[in-house]
Amino acid sequence: MNSYNLTQLRLIAFRCGLATSGTKPILYSRILHELTRTPTDLSEPKRILSIDMGIRNMAYCTLHLDPHHPTPLVHAWKNLAMSMTPVISPLIPRSILLEDQTHPEKRGEDPEEKDELKDDDDDDPLLQPQIPQVKEVFDPASMSKTAYTLLRNSLLTNEPTHIIIERQRFRSNGAKHIFEWTLRVNMLEAILHAVLYTLQAEGVWKGSISVVSPSRVGPFWLLDHSQGSRLPDSPRSKFKEKKVELVRNWLENGTTIMDLGKGDVEDVAKRYLVKPPRRSRKSLGMGKKSGNNTTPRKTKLDDLTDCLLQGLAWIEWEKNKSIASRCGLDAILNP
């Protein structure tokens, strides 16, 4: 440990995706603990699912890593807007619940008698019985059902060997309060972990789960690695723009960071190559509240960017840990 100074240990931790805070003994212990755990075997093919958490704005990508072709292949790249439909008791079919207030027999009326009394006023749509809308809810039962369906029917169909989940925070940007929507996303995150752990324990899915802090992903790509892990202070919106611009530059210049799959992946890549027109602060929701902001969700690329950078960063971190384990810390300190 004495052969490395504090700056060098921070750089090693930075390149391995670890926290860079603490004294020399703390940093060295953190690095040593990470390098002595069971390493990810990169000599075998890997399918990495990277998830950027959200309910209205979840995004994920699947990266295929072939040891004979070191550049990851982006196999899937999508964003989702989940709907939290309430869980209805299986003892009472949903159709019966919806018909209960509209069907005359359910209200104790004689259908034939009602036909005889029918007049022209019944054609008025305002007088017609309205089918109640199923309200979206965010109780644990409904969110658990949604999370399970999402995993079994979408995210696990490609049998990922590793799942990388963005770690959520209760507060962001030093906010004083914890918002209800933040709690909902955090609940969904916990439920996803619970479902995945259950599927692991039952042998349904045999992959592994890793949690990544978003505060380590952005600096890894945006900083010169020799500068450390702190970004200059700037508005959060500027930080998002820089990450989107980074991926856009990769795609425009023919990056060697990744290869693109076909179909939907190519469609997403094309959205990066069409630069959106500059919008006013009001249309961005940064000034006064605007009720006329009809910008379609698909034009926003920050969530797709985050899940891609997260997955690619995890791959680089695992490669660096593997190199450090085999060749020593100097191998990643002076690559």
GROMACS .gro file of C-alpha atoms in nm:
model
  335
    1MET     CA    1   0.000   0.000   0.000
    2ASN     CA    2   0.287   0.237   0.078
    3SER     CA    3   0.395   0.228  -0.287
    4TYR     CA    4   0.075   0.409  -0.393
    5ASN     CA    5  -0.022   0.759  -0.294
    6LEU     CA    6  -0.379   0.877  -0.234
    7THR     CA    7  -0.422   1.015  -0.586
    8GLN     CA    8  -0.314   0.685  -0.743
    9LEU     CA    9  -0.548   0.481  -0.524
   10ARG     CA   10  -0.837   0.710  -0.617
   11LEU     CA   11  -0.757   0.664  -0.985
   12ILE     CA   12  -0.747   0.285  -0.947
   13ALA     CA   13  -1.083   0.290  -0.766
   14PHE     CA   14  -1.222   0.522  -1.032
   15ARG     CA   15  -1.122   0.288  -1.314
   16CYS     CA   16  -1.279  -0.007  -1.131
   17GLY     CA   17  -1.612   0.169  -1.072
   18LEU     CA   18  -1.558   0.200  -0.696
   19ALA     CA   19  -1.617   0.487  -0.456
   20THR     CA   20  -1.316   0.718  -0.447
   21SER     CA   21  -1.373   0.876  -0.106
   22GLY     CA   22  -1.178   0.791   0.209
   23THR     CA   23  -0.824   0.770   0.338
   24LYS     CA   24  -0.545   0.556   0.192
   25PRO     CA   25  -0.618   0.254   0.417
   26ILE     CA   26  -0.990   0.272   0.339
   27LEU     CA   27  -0.933   0.300  -0.035
   28TYR     CA   28  -0.676   0.020  -0.041
   29SER     CA   29  -0.905  -0.207   0.161
   30ARG     CA   30  -1.195  -0.130  -0.073
   31ILE     CA   31  -0.991  -0.209  -0.382
   32LEU     CA   32  -0.844  -0.525  -0.230
   33HIS     CA   33  -1.187  -0.650  -0.124
   34GLU     CA   34  -1.326  -0.598  -0.474
   35LEU     CA   35  -1.033  -0.769  -0.646
   36THR     CA   36  -1.037  -1.074  -0.417
   37ARG     CA   37  -1.404  -1.155  -0.468
   38THR     CA   38  -1.505  -1.406  -0.736
   39PRO     CA   39  -1.424  -1.222  -1.061
   40THR     CA   40  -1.652  -1.208  -1.362
   41ASP     CA   41  -1.528  -1.468  -1.610
   42LEU     CA   42  -1.494  -1.269  -1.931
   43SER     CA   43  -1.359  -1.571  -2.121
   44GLU     CA   44  -1.716  -1.697  -2.167
   45PRO     CA   45  -1.995  -1.528  -2.369
   46LYS     CA   46  -2.201  -1.284  -2.164
   47ARG     CA   47  -2.544  -1.128  -2.212
   48ILE     CA   48  -2.565  -0.812  -2.004
   49LEU     CA   49  -2.898  -0.643  -1.934
   50SER     CA   50  -2.857  -0.281  -1.820
   51ILE     CA   51  -3.165  -0.113  -1.667
   52ASP     CA   52  -3.213   0.260  -1.613
   53MET     CA   53  -3.485   0.273  -1.349
   54GLY     CA   54  -3.816   0.452  -1.388
   55ILE     CA   55  -4.189   0.393  -1.421
   56ARG     CA   56  -4.285   0.633  -1.698
   57ASN     CA   57  -3.931   0.642  -1.831
   58MET     CA   58  -3.759   0.308  -1.780
   59ALA     CA   59  -3.495   0.223  -2.039
   60TYR     CA   60  -3.288  -0.089  -2.094
   61CYS     CA   61  -3.035  -0.234  -2.332
   62THR     CA   62  -2.892  -0.581  -2.380
   63LEU     CA   63  -2.523  -0.613  -2.461
   64HIS     CA   64  -2.375  -0.935  -2.597
   65LEU     CA   65  -2.009  -0.985  -2.512
   66ASP     CA   66  -1.813  -1.245  -2.709
   67PRO     CA   67  -1.457  -1.318  -2.586
   68HIS     CA   68  -1.348  -1.365  -2.949
   69HIS     CA   69  -1.493  -1.025  -3.044
   70PRO     CA   70  -1.420  -0.781  -2.759
   71THR     CA   71  -1.652  -0.506  -2.883
   72PRO     CA   72  -1.997  -0.547  -2.718
   73LEU     CA   73  -2.294  -0.589  -2.950
   74VAL     CA   74  -2.605  -0.386  -2.864
   75HIS     CA   75  -2.873  -0.651  -2.914
   76ALA     CA   76  -3.171  -0.460  -2.769
   77TRP     CA   77  -3.217  -0.091  -2.681
   78LYS     CA   78  -3.560   0.028  -2.571
   79ASN     CA   79  -3.753   0.254  -2.339
   80LEU     CA   80  -4.075   0.164  -2.159
   81ALA     CA   81  -4.365   0.344  -1.995
   82MET     CA   82  -4.520   0.100  -1.752
   83SER     CA   83  -4.882   0.107  -1.643
   84MET     CA   84  -4.969   0.004  -1.289
   85THR     CA   85  -5.306  -0.165  -1.327
   86PRO     CA   86  -5.464  -0.262  -0.996
   87VAL     CA   87  -5.470  -0.624  -0.889
   88ILE     CA   88  -5.829  -0.754  -0.885
   89SER     CA   89  -5.929  -1.056  -0.680
   90PRO     CA   90  -5.937  -1.372  -0.896
   91LEU     CA   91  -6.263  -1.469  -0.721
   92ILE     CA   92  -6.443  -1.184  -0.900
   93PRO     CA   93  -6.367  -1.157  -1.272
   94ARG     CA   94  -6.274  -0.808  -1.383
   95SER     CA   95  -6.547  -0.813  -1.651
   96ILE     CA   96  -6.813  -0.862  -1.385
   97LEU     CA   97  -6.681  -0.570  -1.184
   98LEU     CA   98  -6.696  -0.343  -1.485
   99GLU     CA   99  -7.043  -0.458  -1.588
  100ASP     CA  100  -7.182  -0.437  -1.237
  101GLN     CA  101  -7.291  -0.074  -1.264
  102THR     CA  102  -7.396  -0.077  -1.628
  103HIS     CA  103  -7.588  -0.399  -1.691
  104PRO     CA  104  -7.962  -0.363  -1.606
  105GLU     CA  105  -7.986  -0.713  -1.459
  106LYS     CA  106  -7.712  -0.627  -1.210
  107ARG     CA  107  -7.922  -0.335  -1.085
  108GLY     CA  108  -8.234  -0.546  -1.039
  109GLU     CA  109  -8.409  -0.404  -1.346
  110ASP     CA  110  -8.612  -0.591  -1.608
  111PRO     CA  111  -8.444  -0.546  -1.949
  112GLU     CA  112  -8.775  -0.589  -2.136
  113GLU     CA  113  -8.948  -0.331  -1.917
  114LYS     CA  114  -8.662  -0.090  -1.977
  115ASP     CA  115  -8.699  -0.134  -2.354
  116GLU     CA  116  -9.068  -0.042  -2.332
  117LEU     CA  117  -8.990   0.274  -2.138
  118LYS     CA  118  -8.706   0.375  -2.367
  119ASP     CA  119  -8.750   0.715  -2.529
  120ASP     CA  120  -8.546   0.952  -2.739
  121ASP     CA  121  -8.368   1.094  -2.437
  122ASP     CA  122  -8.179   0.766  -2.402
  123ASP     CA  123  -7.982   0.851  -2.715
  124ASP     CA  124  -7.816   1.138  -2.532
  125PRO     CA  125  -7.459   1.020  -2.455
  126LEU     CA  126  -7.462   1.222  -2.134
  127LEU     CA  127  -7.748   1.007  -2.005
  128GLN     CA  128  -7.586   0.676  -2.095
  129PRO     CA  129  -7.425   0.471  -1.816
  130GLN     CA  130  -7.050   0.523  -1.812
  131ILE     CA  131  -6.810   0.229  -1.781
  132PRO     CA  132  -6.581   0.311  -1.492
  133GLN     CA  133  -6.214   0.351  -1.580
  134VAL     CA  134  -5.964   0.132  -1.398
  135LYS     CA  135  -5.750   0.378  -1.205
  136GLU     CA  136  -5.376   0.329  -1.200
  137VAL     CA  137  -5.252   0.247  -0.852
  138PHE     CA  138  -4.911   0.209  -0.692
  139ASP     CA  139  -4.978  -0.030  -0.405
  140PRO     CA  140  -4.728  -0.313  -0.343
  141ALA     CA  141  -4.954  -0.583  -0.490
  142SER     CA  142  -5.010  -0.403  -0.821
  143MET     CA  143  -4.646  -0.300  -0.856
  144SER     CA  144  -4.533  -0.655  -0.778
  145LYS     CA  145  -4.756  -0.793  -1.052
  146THR     CA  146  -4.623  -0.537  -1.301
  147ALA     CA  147  -4.260  -0.605  -1.206
  148TYR     CA  148  -4.302  -0.983  -1.234
  149THR     CA  149  -4.475  -0.953  -1.573
  150LEU     CA  150  -4.207  -0.716  -1.699
  151LEU     CA  151  -3.927  -0.953  -1.601
  152ARG     CA  152  -4.084  -1.279  -1.716
  153ASN     CA  153  -4.237  -1.153  -2.041
  154SER     CA  154  -3.978  -0.898  -2.153
  155LEU     CA  155  -3.648  -0.856  -1.972
  156LEU     CA  156  -3.559  -1.221  -1.907
  157THR     CA  157  -3.665  -1.362  -2.243
  158ASN     CA  158  -3.312  -1.318  -2.378
  159GLU     CA  159  -3.168  -1.503  -2.074
  160PRO     CA  160  -2.920  -1.239  -1.955
  161THR     CA  161  -2.623  -1.369  -1.760
  162HIS     CA  162  -2.581  -1.039  -1.575
  163ILE     CA  163  -2.836  -0.772  -1.485
  164ILE     CA  164  -2.713  -0.422  -1.401
  165ILE     CA  165  -2.967  -0.205  -1.217
  166GLU     CA  166  -2.933   0.167  -1.160
  167ARG     CA  167  -2.927   0.243  -0.787
  168GLN     CA  168  -3.196   0.489  -0.687
  169ARG     CA  169  -3.159   0.770  -0.435
  170PHE     CA  170  -3.424   0.919  -0.210
  171ARG     CA  171  -3.305   1.272  -0.275
  172SER     CA  172  -3.138   1.429  -0.575
  173ASN     CA  173  -2.970   1.765  -0.623
  174GLY     CA  174  -2.983   1.825  -0.248
  175ALA     CA  175  -3.363   1.841  -0.243
  176LYS     CA  176  -3.511   1.906   0.100
  177HIS     CA  177  -3.812   1.676   0.057
  178ILE     CA  178  -3.860   1.320  -0.064
  179PHE     CA  179  -4.118   1.315  -0.342
  180GLU     CA  180  -4.391   1.053  -0.366
  181TRP     CA  181  -4.289   0.962  -0.722
  182THR     CA  182  -3.934   0.895  -0.600
  183LEU     CA  183  -4.071   0.653  -0.341
  184ARG     CA  184  -4.268   0.473  -0.613
  185VAL     CA  185  -3.960   0.422  -0.828
  186ASN     CA  186  -3.763   0.306  -0.523
  187MET     CA  187  -4.041   0.058  -0.442
  188LEU     CA  188  -4.028  -0.075  -0.798
  189GLU     CA  189  -3.651  -0.112  -0.771
  190ALA     CA  190  -3.684  -0.314  -0.448
  191ILE     CA  191  -3.955  -0.535  -0.600
  192LEU     CA  192  -3.740  -0.607  -0.908
  193HIS     CA  193  -3.458  -0.718  -0.680
  194ALA     CA  194  -3.697  -0.936  -0.478
  195VAL     CA  195  -3.841  -1.103  -0.789
  196LEU     CA  196  -3.495  -1.164  -0.936
  197TYR     CA  197  -3.366  -1.308  -0.609
  198THR     CA  198  -3.668  -1.540  -0.592
  199LEU     CA  199  -3.615  -1.658  -0.950
  200GLN     CA  200  -3.247  -1.718  -0.867
  201ALA     CA  201  -3.327  -1.917  -0.553
  202GLU     CA  202  -3.580  -2.133  -0.740
  203GLY     CA  203  -3.341  -2.199  -1.027
  204VAL     CA  204  -3.562  -2.028  -1.285
  205TRP     CA  205  -3.292  -1.773  -1.370
  206LYS     CA  206  -2.923  -1.838  -1.306
  207GLY     CA  207  -2.768  -1.499  -1.369
  208SER     CA  208  -2.619  -1.242  -1.133
  209ILE     CA  209  -2.727  -0.893  -1.029
  210SER     CA  210  -2.510  -0.585  -0.988
  211VAL     CA  211  -2.609  -0.240  -0.863
  212VAL     CA  212  -2.449   0.069  -1.014
  213SER     CA  213  -2.458   0.422  -0.882
  214PRO     CA  214  -2.531   0.670  -1.164
  215SER     CA  215  -2.284   0.913  -1.005
  216ARG     CA  216  -2.000   0.682  -1.114
  217VAL     CA  217  -2.113   0.619  -1.471
  218GLY     CA  218  -2.116   0.974  -1.608
  219PRO     CA  219  -1.772   1.076  -1.477
  220PHE     CA  220  -1.621   0.751  -1.609
  221TRP     CA  221  -1.708   0.851  -1.967
  222LEU     CA  222  -1.697   1.230  -1.951
  223LEU     CA  223  -1.371   1.281  -1.763
  224ASP     CA  224  -1.017   1.232  -1.870
  225HIS     CA  225  -0.941   0.931  -1.649
  226SER     CA  226  -0.622   1.090  -1.526
  227GLN     CA  227  -0.814   1.380  -1.374
  228GLY     CA  228  -0.997   1.186  -1.105
  229SER     CA  229  -1.369   1.143  -1.056
  230ARG     CA  230  -1.512   1.489  -0.994
  231LEU     CA  231  -1.700   1.670  -1.264
  232PRO     CA  232  -1.699   2.050  -1.271
  233ASP     CA  233  -2.012   2.200  -1.120
  234SER     CA  234  -2.276   2.248  -1.389
  235PRO     CA  235  -2.656   2.225  -1.417
  236ARG     CA  236  -2.795   1.874  -1.427
  237SER     CA  237  -2.951   1.942  -1.769
  238LYS     CA  238  -2.605   2.024  -1.910
  239PHE     CA  239  -2.470   1.698  -1.769
  240LYS     CA  240  -2.747   1.504  -1.944
  241GLU     CA  241  -2.680   1.686  -2.270
  242LYS     CA  242  -2.310   1.596  -2.252
  243LYS     CA  243  -2.389   1.226  -2.213
  244VAL     CA  244  -2.634   1.229  -2.504
  245GLU     CA  245  -2.381   1.419  -2.715
  246LEU     CA  246  -2.115   1.161  -2.630
  247VAL     CA  247  -2.326   0.873  -2.763
  248ARG     CA  248  -2.424   1.083  -3.065
  249ASN     CA  249  -2.055   1.141  -3.144
  250TRP     CA  250  -1.986   0.769  -3.113
  251LEU     CA  251  -2.259   0.691  -3.365
  252GLU     CA  252  -2.164   0.969  -3.606
  253ASN     CA  253  -1.794   0.884  -3.608
  254GLY     CA  254  -1.822   0.506  -3.623
  255THR     CA  255  -1.730   0.414  -3.270
  256THR     CA  256  -1.516   0.118  -3.172
  257ILE     CA  257  -1.682   0.118  -2.828
  258MET     CA  258  -1.975  -0.097  -2.943
  259ASP     CA  259  -2.140  -0.262  -3.241
  260LEU     CA  260  -2.506  -0.209  -3.324
  261GLY     CA  261  -2.761  -0.483  -3.379
  262LYS     CA  262  -3.039  -0.468  -3.635
  263GLY     CA  263  -3.402  -0.357  -3.630
  264ASP     CA  264  -3.508  -0.158  -3.323
  265VAL     CA  265  -3.148  -0.089  -3.224
  266GLU     CA  266  -3.081   0.081  -3.558
  267ASP     CA  267  -3.401   0.282  -3.520
  268VAL     CA  268  -3.287   0.411  -3.181
  269ALA     CA  269  -2.945   0.499  -3.323
  270LYS     CA  270  -3.110   0.703  -3.599
  271ARG     CA  271  -3.287   0.912  -3.337
  272TYR     CA  272  -2.948   1.023  -3.206
  273LEU     CA  273  -2.838   1.132  -3.550
  274VAL     CA  274  -3.132   1.371  -3.587
  275LYS     CA  275  -3.045   1.663  -3.365
  276PRO     CA  276  -3.357   1.810  -3.199
  277PRO     CA  277  -3.429   2.181  -3.251
  278ARG     CA  278  -3.330   2.410  -2.968
  279ARG     CA  279  -3.622   2.480  -2.738
  280SER     CA  280  -3.692   2.764  -2.503
  281ARG     CA  281  -3.660   2.733  -2.127
  282LYS     CA  282  -4.040   2.736  -2.108
  283SER     CA  283  -4.081   2.439  -2.343
  284LEU     CA  284  -3.815   2.252  -2.148
  285GLY     CA  285  -4.008   2.310  -1.826
  286MET     CA  286  -3.720   2.511  -1.681
  287GLY     CA  287  -3.903   2.842  -1.660
  288LYS     CA  288  -4.268   2.889  -1.576
  289LYS     CA  289  -4.484   2.583  -1.574
  290SER     CA  290  -4.610   2.509  -1.922
  291GLY     CA  291  -4.925   2.315  -1.987
  292ASN     CA  292  -4.873   2.305  -2.361
  293ASN     CA  293  -4.555   2.102  -2.369
  294THR     CA  294  -4.649   1.832  -2.620
  295THR     CA  295  -4.297   1.720  -2.707
  296PRO     CA  296  -4.324   1.342  -2.762
  297ARG     CA  297  -4.144   1.126  -2.513
  298LYS     CA  298  -3.952   0.945  -2.786
  299THR     CA  299  -3.749   1.258  -2.862
  300LYS     CA  300  -3.587   1.235  -2.516
  301LEU     CA  301  -3.276   1.024  -2.528
  302ASP     CA  302  -3.132   1.068  -2.179
  303ASP     CA  303  -3.279   0.745  -2.040
  304LEU     CA  304  -3.161   0.540  -2.338
  305THR     CA  305  -2.820   0.704  -2.302
  306ASP     CA  306  -2.799   0.624  -1.932
  307CYS     CA  307  -2.876   0.253  -1.970
  308LEU     CA  308  -2.623   0.217  -2.253
  309LEU     CA  309  -2.341   0.403  -2.075
  310GLN     CA  310  -2.414   0.208  -1.757
  311GLY     CA  311  -2.383  -0.129  -1.930
  312LEU     CA  312  -2.068  -0.031  -2.119
  313ALA     CA  313  -1.909   0.117  -1.805
  314TRP     CA  314  -1.976  -0.204  -1.611
  315ILE     CA  315  -1.799  -0.405  -1.884
  316GLU     CA  316  -1.496  -0.174  -1.869
  317TRP     CA  317  -1.486  -0.192  -1.489
  318GLU     CA  318  -1.495  -0.571  -1.494
  319LYS     CA  319  -1.217  -0.579  -1.753
  320ASN     CA  320  -1.002  -0.348  -1.539
  321LYS     CA  321  -1.064  -0.559  -1.227
  322SER     CA  322  -0.967  -0.872  -1.417
  323ILE     CA  323  -0.646  -0.708  -1.541
  324ALA     CA  324  -0.560  -0.582  -1.192
  325SER     CA  325  -0.619  -0.927  -1.042
  326ARG     CA  326  -0.390  -1.096  -1.295
  327CYS     CA  327  -0.124  -0.831  -1.354
  328GLY     CA  328  -0.132  -0.604  -1.051
  329LEU     CA  329  -0.258  -0.252  -0.988
  330ASP     CA  330   0.012  -0.092  -1.203
  331ALA     CA  331  -0.148  -0.249  -1.510
  332ILE     CA  332  -0.458  -0.030  -1.481
  333LEU     CA  333  -0.277   0.266  -1.329
  334ASN     CA  334  -0.064   0.298  -1.644
  335PRO     CA  335  -0.265   0.124  -1.920
   0.00000   0.00000   0.00000
